[in-house]
């Protein structure tokens, strides 16, 4: 509804106001004449009419409504079909424009696309409400001042613009999947919002391979949500999770999407990450996972997405294929390159390799380093347990 | 249509040291910009930062640009175009050697 109105108003604040006004008009009109057959369409039409009235009064047609030139808005024929679809897509691309900061993109998407209230966004990210409100206000101002357009990007711009959208949804999911700080490991609401967004985007752009890949990645990871902590909220590693509790329907759906996403040329980073997650999710156990396949996928992922975090995660597969000694040397090389300084999982992964090599004193020291960077209580409890175990072993 | 200033920040190098392909791309840009349906409103190449004079708060006069850095503003131009996406496409026509191009919307006068 907001999306449909923005297209007419070309101004976010105005659109929000007009939507509010439409609800007020609806309450008045519907109490006297009854609820119309299609209340949603009625509201959108009213909000658009309000937007037009306001804009006409303000005589800002030329400056604020470049979009009117392409659409005959006086003849709004709202059918609830393609108009909403296109407008939602426009809204997503506008909120996720790479010219906005990542924080602003996330806040705007939650606020305007998902309709999450500002205080709830603030709570999910553990920041003051005023911070989120300011972030949203600043982003809206930039959208208007810099003429960030409300349209679906052209084919030539699409890869970059789509990647910015997928990044926002993925970040939303990872924040919900493993909260960077706080008392519990997951923030289920955020992860679910991300899955919903991924599903919506896939509905809007069913032929985009990376959209399929992202949805698959989210579904497969989300399928493990019930088993990632024990009943006391303690973190459980992949190898210790009860695989019978995984959501098999979601894994099957994700797997199907991955197969489709990998087809037709070199796959993108989300499709490859989804493929890795799917190999894990369909393996009978941690030991009986096809680690060679996972390593091949990581090699390919590193080619299309040469990020130090990917290189670090790849060492986990290296440890399973070539042993913890080889993997440890690769982590140490990454440490020397200093690209992972301050990343909270480097020390934890290194500690695990040292532990498996029987070098317990060094492992305990590395676990302590990891502890210094961990803010999440579930993760801290896990690391504390490992430190205790390592200290008890002879080196 | 909105107008944007393109502020070009680069290492200052003698004009004869600018690589031929960079020079060629810069010379070819105006025609491409017009072909996109955008309009170059004005362009201002600048003399080196060493020729600049800065008036500081309090009245002091100093030699050199206001912000002393490795990269300095080398010039700017103003383009009228459809939206930020088109402005970004225009910016991409100009090769960046070491610095960057800041795209700043102008107030509508």
Coordinates of C-alpha atoms in Angstrom, one line a residue:
Chain A
X1 CA 0.0 0.0 0.0
X2 CA 2.8 2.4 0.9
X3 CA 4.6 1.3 -2.2
X4 CA 1.6 2.0 -4.4
X5 CA 1.3 5.5 -2.9
X6 CA 5.0 6.4 -3.1
X7 CA 4.8 5.9 -6.8
X8 CA 2.3 8.6 -7.1
X9 CA 3.6 10.9 -4.4
X10 CA 7.3 10.5 -5.2
X11 CA 7.9 11.6 -1.6
X12 CA 8.1 9.1 1.2
X13 CA 6.9 11.3 4.1
X14 CA 4.0 12.5 2.0
X15 CA 3.1 8.9 1.1
X16 CA 3.1 7.8 4.7
X17 CA 0.9 10.7 5.6
X18 CA -1.5 10.0 2.8
X19 CA -1.7 6.3 3.8
X20 CA -2.6 7.4 7.3
X21 CA -5.2 9.8 5.9
X22 CA -6.7 7.0 3.8
X23 CA -7.2 4.9 6.9
X24 CA -9.0 7.8 8.6
X25 CA -11.2 8.4 5.5
X26 CA -11.9 4.6 5.5
X27 CA -13.1 4.7 9.1
X28 CA -15.4 7.5 8.3
X29 CA -16.7 6.2 5.0
X30 CA -17.0 2.6 6.0
X31 CA -19.0 3.4 9.1
X32 CA -21.6 5.2 7.0
X33 CA -21.7 3.2 3.8
X34 CA -20.3 -0.2 4.8
X35 CA -17.0 -1.9 3.9
X36 CA -16.3 -2.0 0.1
X37 CA -15.8 -5.3 -1.7
X38 CA -12.0 -4.8 -2.0
X39 CA -10.9 -2.7 1.1
X40 CA -7.2 -2.9 0.1
X41 CA -7.9 -1.4 -3.3
X42 CA -10.1 1.2 -1.8
X43 CA -7.4 2.3 0.6
X44 CA -4.7 2.5 -2.0
X45 CA -7.0 4.5 -4.4
X46 CA -7.9 6.8 -1.6
X47 CA -4.3 7.3 -0.5
X48 CA -3.2 8.0 -4.0
X49 CA -6.0 10.5 -4.5
X50 CA -5.0 12.1 -1.2
X51 CA -1.4 12.3 -2.5
X52 CA -2.5 13.8 -5.8
X53 CA -4.6 16.4 -3.9
X54 CA -1.8 17.4 -1.6
X55 CA 0.6 17.6 -4.5
X56 CA -1.7 19.7 -6.6
X57 CA -2.2 22.1 -3.8
X58 CA 1.5 22.3 -3.2
X59 CA 2.1 22.8 -6.9
X60 CA 5.2 20.6 -6.8
X61 CA 4.2 18.5 -9.7
X62 CA 7.2 19.3 -11.8
X63 CA 9.8 18.8 -9.1
X64 CA 8.5 16.0 -7.1
X65 CA 6.5 13.9 -9.5
X66 CA 8.8 12.9 -12.4
X67 CA 7.0 9.6 -12.4
X68 CA 3.7 11.1 -13.4
X69 CA 5.1 11.6 -16.8
X70 CA 5.2 7.9 -17.4
X71 CA 1.9 7.0 -15.9
X72 CA -1.6 8.3 -16.3
X73 CA -2.3 8.6 -12.6
X74 CA -5.7 10.2 -13.0
X75 CA -6.8 6.8 -14.3
X76 CA -5.4 4.7 -11.6
X77 CA -6.8 1.2 -12.3
X78 CA -5.9 -0.7 -9.2
X79 CA -6.5 -4.4 -9.7
X80 CA -4.3 -5.7 -6.9
X81 CA -2.2 -7.6 -9.3
X82 CA 0.9 -6.4 -11.2
X83 CA 0.7 -2.8 -9.9
X84 CA 1.4 -3.9 -6.4
X85 CA 4.1 -6.3 -7.5
X86 CA 5.9 -3.7 -9.5
X87 CA 5.5 -1.1 -6.8
X88 CA 6.8 -3.4 -4.1
X89 CA 9.8 -4.2 -6.2
X90 CA 10.4 -0.5 -6.8
X91 CA 10.2 0.1 -3.1
X92 CA 12.7 -2.7 -2.3
X93 CA 15.2 -1.3 -4.8
X94 CA 14.8 2.2 -3.5
X95 CA 15.2 1.2 0.1
X96 CA 18.3 -1.0 -0.7
X97 CA 20.0 1.5 -3.0
X98 CA 23.8 1.1 -2.7
X99 CA 24.1 4.9 -2.3
X100 CA 22.5 4.5 1.2
X101 CA 24.5 3.1 4.1
X102 CA 24.0 -0.5 4.9
X103 CA 22.4 0.4 8.3
X104 CA 20.1 2.8 6.6
X105 CA 19.1 0.2 4.0
X106 CA 18.3 -2.3 6.6
X107 CA 16.2 0.1 8.7
X108 CA 14.4 1.5 5.7
X109 CA 13.6 -2.0 4.3
X110 CA 12.2 -3.1 7.7
X111 CA 10.2 0.1 8.2
X112 CA 8.8 0.6 4.7
X113 CA 8.8 -2.8 3.0
X114 CA 8.0 -5.0 6.1
X115 CA 6.1 -2.3 8.0
X116 CA 8.0 -3.0 11.2
X117 CA 7.6 -0.1 13.7
X118 CA 10.7 2.0 14.5
X119 CA 10.8 0.9 18.2
X120 CA 10.8 -2.8 17.2
X121 CA 13.6 -2.2 14.7
X122 CA 15.6 -0.5 17.5
X123 CA 15.0 -3.4 19.8
X124 CA 16.0 -6.0 17.3
X125 CA 19.3 -4.3 16.7
X126 CA 19.8 -3.2 20.3
X127 CA 20.2 0.4 19.5
X128 CA 18.3 3.4 20.9
X129 CA 15.0 4.2 19.1
X130 CA 16.2 7.7 18.4
X131 CA 19.2 6.3 16.4
X132 CA 16.9 4.2 14.2
X133 CA 14.5 7.1 13.7
X134 CA 17.4 9.4 12.8
X135 CA 18.8 6.8 10.4
X136 CA 15.5 6.5 8.6
X137 CA 14.9 10.3 8.5
X138 CA 18.4 10.9 7.1
X139 CA 17.9 8.2 4.5
X140 CA 14.6 9.6 3.4
X141 CA 16.1 13.0 3.0
X142 CA 18.9 11.7 0.9
X143 CA 16.5 9.8 -1.3
X144 CA 14.6 13.0 -2.0
X145 CA 17.7 15.3 -2.2
X146 CA 19.8 13.0 -4.4
X147 CA 16.9 11.9 -6.5
X148 CA 17.3 8.2 -5.8
X149 CA 14.7 6.9 -8.1
X150 CA 11.6 4.8 -7.4
X151 CA 12.0 2.3 -10.2
X152 CA 13.3 -1.1 -11.0
X153 CA 16.9 -0.8 -12.3
X154 CA 17.7 -1.3 -16.0
X155 CA 19.3 -4.6 -17.1
X156 CA 22.8 -3.1 -17.1
X157 CA 22.5 -1.9 -13.5
X158 CA 20.6 -4.9 -12.2
X159 CA 23.5 -7.1 -11.1
X160 CA 24.9 -4.4 -8.7
X161 CA 21.6 -3.2 -7.5
X162 CA 20.3 -6.7 -7.0
X163 CA 23.4 -7.6 -5.0
X164 CA 22.7 -4.6 -2.7
X165 CA 19.2 -5.9 -2.1
X166 CA 20.3 -9.5 -1.5
X167 CA 23.0 -8.3 0.9
X168 CA 20.4 -6.4 3.0
X169 CA 18.2 -9.5 3.3
X170 CA 21.2 -11.7 4.1
X171 CA 22.5 -9.4 6.8
X172 CA 19.0 -9.2 8.3
X173 CA 19.0 -13.0 8.4
X174 CA 22.5 -13.4 9.9
X175 CA 21.7 -10.8 12.5
X176 CA 18.7 -12.8 13.5
X177 CA 20.3 -16.2 13.0
X178 CA 23.3 -15.5 15.3
X179 CA 22.8 -12.2 17.2
X180 CA 26.1 -10.3 17.4
X181 CA 25.3 -9.5 21.1
X182 CA 22.7 -10.1 23.7
X183 CA 21.6 -13.0 25.9
X184 CA 20.2 -15.4 23.3
X185 CA 21.8 -16.9 20.3
X186 CA 19.0 -16.1 17.8
X187 CA 16.5 -13.4 17.2
X188 CA 13.8 -15.4 15.5
X189 CA 11.7 -12.4 14.4
X190 CA 14.5 -11.0 12.3
X191 CA 15.4 -14.3 10.7
X192 CA 11.8 -14.9 9.8
X193 CA 11.4 -11.4 8.3
X194 CA 14.4 -12.1 6.2
X195 CA 13.0 -15.4 5.0
X196 CA 9.7 -13.7 4.2
X197 CA 11.6 -11.0 2.2
X198 CA 13.6 -13.6 0.4
X199 CA 10.4 -15.4 -0.5
X200 CA 8.7 -12.2 -1.6
X201 CA 11.7 -11.2 -3.8
X202 CA 11.7 -14.7 -5.3
X203 CA 8.0 -14.3 -6.1
X204 CA 8.8 -11.0 -7.8
X205 CA 11.9 -12.1 -9.7
X206 CA 11.5 -15.8 -10.1
X207 CA 14.1 -16.1 -12.9
X208 CA 17.0 -14.4 -11.1
X209 CA 19.4 -17.2 -10.1
X210 CA 21.0 -15.3 -7.1
X211 CA 17.5 -14.6 -5.7
X212 CA 16.8 -18.3 -5.8
X213 CA 20.2 -18.9 -4.2
X214 CA 19.6 -16.5 -1.4
X215 CA 16.1 -17.9 -0.6
X216 CA 17.6 -21.4 -0.6
X217 CA 20.4 -20.3 1.7
X218 CA 18.0 -18.8 4.2
X219 CA 15.6 -21.7 4.1
X220 CA 18.3 -24.3 4.6
X221 CA 19.9 -22.4 7.5
X222 CA 16.6 -21.5 9.1
X223 CA 15.6 -25.2 8.9
X224 CA 18.2 -25.9 11.6
X225 CA 16.9 -23.2 14.0
X226 CA 15.4 -25.6 16.6
X227 CA 18.7 -27.5 17.1
X228 CA 21.3 -24.7 17.2
X229 CA 21.0 -24.4 21.0
X230 CA 20.2 -27.0 23.7
X231 CA 17.2 -26.5 26.0
X232 CA 19.3 -24.3 28.3
X233 CA 20.1 -21.9 25.4
X234 CA 23.7 -23.2 25.1
X235 CA 25.2 -23.2 21.6
X236 CA 25.4 -26.6 19.8
X237 CA 27.9 -27.0 17.0
X238 CA 26.8 -28.5 13.7
X239 CA 28.4 -31.8 14.7
X240 CA 26.3 -32.0 17.9
X241 CA 22.9 -31.0 16.5
X242 CA 20.0 -33.5 16.3
X243 CA 19.5 -33.8 12.6
X244 CA 16.2 -35.5 13.0
X245 CA 14.8 -32.2 14.3
X246 CA 15.7 -30.2 11.2
X247 CA 12.8 -28.9 9.1
X248 CA 12.9 -31.4 6.3
X249 CA 10.3 -29.6 4.2
X250 CA 12.3 -26.4 4.2
X251 CA 15.5 -28.3 3.4
X252 CA 13.8 -30.0 0.5
X253 CA 12.5 -26.7 -0.8
X254 CA 15.9 -25.1 -0.4
X255 CA 17.6 -28.0 -2.1
X256 CA 15.3 -27.7 -5.2
X257 CA 16.1 -24.0 -5.4
X258 CA 19.8 -24.6 -5.2
X259 CA 19.7 -27.1 -8.0
X260 CA 17.9 -24.5 -10.1
X261 CA 20.2 -21.7 -9.0
X262 CA 23.4 -23.6 -10.0
X263 CA 22.1 -24.3 -13.5
X264 CA 23.1 -22.1 -16.4
X265 CA 26.7 -20.7 -16.1
X266 CA 28.9 -19.7 -13.3
X267 CA 26.9 -19.5 -10.1
X268 CA 27.0 -16.4 -7.8
X269 CA 28.0 -16.2 -4.2
X270 CA 24.6 -16.7 -2.6
X271 CA 23.9 -19.8 -4.8
X272 CA 27.3 -21.3 -3.8
X273 CA 26.7 -20.6 -0.1
X274 CA 23.3 -22.2 -0.5
X275 CA 24.9 -25.2 -2.1
X276 CA 27.3 -25.6 0.8
X277 CA 24.5 -25.3 3.3
X278 CA 22.4 -27.8 1.3
X279 CA 25.3 -30.4 1.3
X280 CA 25.5 -30.0 5.1
X281 CA 21.7 -30.2 5.5
X282 CA 21.3 -33.4 3.5
X283 CA 24.2 -35.3 5.0
X284 CA 23.3 -38.1 7.4
X285 CA 25.9 -36.9 10.0
X286 CA 28.8 -34.5 10.4
X287 CA 31.4 -37.2 9.7
X288 CA 29.5 -38.6 6.7
X289 CA 29.2 -35.2 5.1
X290 CA 30.7 -34.9 1.6
X291 CA 33.6 -32.7 2.6
X292 CA 35.3 -33.0 -0.7
X293 CA 32.2 -31.5 -2.4
X294 CA 32.1 -28.8 0.2
X295 CA 35.7 -27.9 -0.4
X296 CA 35.1 -27.7 -4.2
X297 CA 32.2 -25.4 -3.5
X298 CA 34.3 -23.2 -1.2
X299 CA 37.1 -23.0 -3.8
X300 CA 34.5 -21.7 -6.3
X301 CA 33.0 -19.4 -3.8
X302 CA 36.4 -17.9 -3.1
X303 CA 36.8 -17.3 -6.8
X304 CA 33.6 -15.3 -7.2
X305 CA 33.7 -13.8 -3.7
X306 CA 37.3 -13.4 -2.5
X307 CA 36.5 -12.4 1.1
X308 CA 38.8 -13.3 4.0
X309 CA 35.8 -14.6 5.9
X310 CA 35.1 -17.1 3.1
X311 CA 38.8 -18.1 3.2
X312 CA 38.5 -18.7 6.9
X313 CA 35.3 -20.8 6.7
X314 CA 37.0 -22.8 3.9
X315 CA 39.6 -23.9 6.4
X316 CA 37.0 -25.9 8.3
X317 CA 36.4 -28.0 5.2
X318 CA 40.2 -28.2 4.7
X319 CA 40.5 -29.6 8.2
X320 CA 38.0 -32.4 7.3
X321 CA 39.7 -33.3 4.0
X322 CA 43.4 -32.7 4.6
X323 CA 43.5 -32.7 8.4
X324 CA 43.7 -30.0 11.1
X325 CA 47.4 -29.5 10.6
X326 CA 47.0 -28.2 7.0
X327 CA 44.0 -26.2 8.0
X328 CA 45.9 -24.6 10.9
X329 CA 48.7 -23.4 8.5
X330 CA 46.0 -21.8 6.3
X331 CA 44.5 -19.9 9.2
X332 CA 47.9 -18.7 10.3
X333 CA 48.6 -17.5 6.8
X334 CA 45.2 -15.6 6.9
X335 CA 46.3 -14.1 10.3
X336 CA 49.6 -12.9 8.8
X337 CA 47.6 -11.1 6.0
X338 CA 45.9 -9.2 8.8
X339 CA 42.6 -9.1 6.8
X340 CA 40.7 -10.8 9.6
X341 CA 41.9 -8.7 12.6
X342 CA 39.1 -8.3 15.0
X343 CA 36.9 -10.9 13.3
X344 CA 35.3 -12.9 16.2
X345 CA 35.5 -16.4 14.7
X346 CA 39.2 -16.5 13.6
X347 CA 40.5 -17.4 17.1
X348 CA 37.7 -19.8 17.7
X349 CA 38.4 -21.8 14.5
X350 CA 42.2 -21.7 15.2
X351 CA 41.6 -23.0 18.7
X352 CA 39.5 -25.9 17.4
X353 CA 42.3 -27.0 15.1
X354 CA 44.9 -26.8 17.9
X355 CA 42.6 -28.8 20.2
X356 CA 42.2 -31.5 17.5
X357 CA 46.0 -31.6 17.1
X358 CA 46.3 -32.1 20.9
X359 CA 48.1 -28.8 21.4
X360 CA 45.9 -27.9 24.4
X361 CA 47.8 -25.1 26.0
X362 CA 47.8 -23.2 22.7
X363 CA 44.2 -24.1 22.2
X364 CA 43.2 -22.6 25.6
X365 CA 45.0 -19.4 24.7
X366 CA 43.3 -19.1 21.4
X367 CA 39.9 -19.8 23.0
X368 CA 40.6 -17.0 25.5
X369 CA 41.3 -14.7 22.5
X370 CA 38.0 -15.7 21.0
X371 CA 36.3 -15.0 24.3
X372 CA 37.6 -11.4 24.3
X373 CA 35.8 -10.8 20.9
X374 CA 32.5 -12.6 21.7
X375 CA 29.6 -10.5 22.9
X376 CA 26.9 -13.1 22.6
X377 CA 26.3 -14.9 25.9
X378 CA 25.5 -18.3 24.3
X379 CA 28.8 -18.1 22.4
X380 CA 30.7 -17.0 25.5
X381 CA 29.4 -19.9 27.6
X382 CA 30.5 -22.3 24.9
X383 CA 34.0 -20.8 24.7
X384 CA 34.3 -20.9 28.5
X385 CA 33.5 -24.6 28.5
X386 CA 36.2 -25.2 25.8
X387 CA 38.8 -23.2 27.9
X388 CA 38.0 -25.4 30.9
X389 CA 38.3 -28.6 28.9
X390 CA 41.6 -27.6 27.2
X391 CA 43.1 -26.6 30.5
X392 CA 42.3 -30.1 31.9
X393 CA 44.1 -31.9 29.1
X394 CA 47.8 -32.7 29.2
X395 CA 49.7 -30.9 26.3
Chain B
X1 CA 15.7 17.2 -13.9
X2 CA 18.0 17.2 -10.9
X3 CA 21.5 18.6 -11.1
X4 CA 24.6 17.0 -9.6
X5 CA 28.1 18.3 -9.0
X6 CA 30.8 15.7 -9.8
X7 CA 33.8 16.5 -7.6
X8 CA 36.9 14.7 -8.9
X9 CA 39.5 13.8 -6.3
X10 CA 42.9 12.5 -7.6
X11 CA 46.6 12.4 -6.9
X12 CA 48.1 15.5 -8.6
X13 CA 50.3 14.3 -11.4
X14 CA 51.6 16.3 -14.4
X15 CA 49.2 16.3 -17.3
X16 CA 51.7 14.5 -19.5
X17 CA 51.8 11.6 -17.0
X18 CA 48.1 10.8 -17.3
X19 CA 47.9 7.5 -19.1
X20 CA 46.6 7.7 -22.7
X21 CA 43.6 5.5 -22.1
X22 CA 42.5 7.6 -19.1
X23 CA 42.9 10.8 -21.2
X24 CA 41.0 9.2 -24.1
X25 CA 38.1 8.2 -21.8
X26 CA 37.8 11.7 -20.3
X27 CA 37.8 13.3 -23.7
X28 CA 35.1 10.9 -25.0
X29 CA 32.9 11.3 -21.9
X30 CA 31.0 14.6 -22.9
X31 CA 29.6 13.1 -26.1
X32 CA 28.5 9.9 -24.2
X33 CA 26.9 12.0 -21.5
X34 CA 24.9 14.0 -24.1
X35 CA 23.9 10.7 -25.8
X36 CA 22.4 9.5 -22.5
X37 CA 20.0 12.4 -22.6
X38 CA 21.8 14.3 -19.9
X39 CA 23.2 17.8 -20.1
X40 CA 26.6 19.1 -19.0
X41 CA 25.8 22.4 -17.3
X42 CA 29.3 23.6 -16.6
X43 CA 32.8 22.2 -16.1
X44 CA 35.7 23.6 -14.1
X45 CA 39.2 22.0 -14.3
X46 CA 41.4 23.3 -11.5
X47 CA 45.0 24.4 -11.2
X48 CA 47.1 22.3 -8.8
X49 CA 46.4 22.4 -5.1
X50 CA 49.8 24.1 -4.6
X51 CA 48.4 27.2 -6.2
X52 CA 45.5 27.3 -3.7
X53 CA 45.1 29.8 -0.9
X54 CA 42.9 29.0 2.1
X55 CA 41.3 31.6 4.5
X56 CA 41.0 30.0 7.9
X57 CA 38.5 30.7 10.6
X58 CA 39.9 33.6 12.6
X59 CA 41.3 35.3 9.5
X60 CA 44.6 33.4 9.0
X61 CA 45.7 33.0 5.3
X62 CA 47.4 29.7 4.5
X63 CA 49.1 28.3 1.5
X64 CA 47.5 25.3 -0.1
X65 CA 44.1 23.6 -0.2
X66 CA 41.7 23.5 2.8
X67 CA 42.0 19.7 3.2
X68 CA 45.7 18.6 2.8
X69 CA 45.7 15.0 1.6
X70 CA 47.3 12.7 -0.8
X71 CA 44.3 13.2 -3.1
X72 CA 43.0 16.7 -3.7
X73 CA 40.1 18.1 -5.7
X74 CA 41.2 18.3 -9.3
X75 CA 38.1 19.9 -10.7
X76 CA 34.4 19.6 -10.9
X77 CA 31.6 19.7 -13.4
X78 CA 27.8 19.9 -13.1
X79 CA 25.4 17.7 -15.0
X80 CA 21.7 17.7 -15.3
X81 CA 20.3 14.2 -15.5
X82 CA 17.4 11.9 -14.7
X83 CA 18.3 10.6 -11.3
X84 CA 21.1 9.3 -9.1
X85 CA 21.4 6.1 -11.1
X86 CA 22.1 8.0 -14.2
X87 CA 24.5 10.2 -12.4
X88 CA 26.4 7.1 -11.2
X89 CA 26.4 5.8 -14.8
X90 CA 27.9 9.1 -15.9
X91 CA 30.5 9.0 -13.1
X92 CA 31.6 5.6 -14.3
X93 CA 32.5 7.0 -17.7
X94 CA 35.5 8.7 -16.0
X95 CA 38.3 6.4 -15.0
X96 CA 39.5 6.8 -11.4
X97 CA 43.3 6.5 -11.0
X98 CA 43.8 6.7 -7.2
X99 CA 41.1 9.0 -5.8
X100 CA 37.3 9.0 -6.2
X101 CA 34.4 11.0 -7.6
X102 CA 32.0 12.5 -5.2
X103 CA 28.5 13.0 -6.6
X104 CA 26.6 15.7 -4.8
X105 CA 23.1 16.8 -5.6
X106 CA 22.7 20.6 -6.0
X107 CA 19.9 22.6 -4.5
X108 CA 17.2 23.5 -7.0
X109 CA 17.5 27.3 -7.6

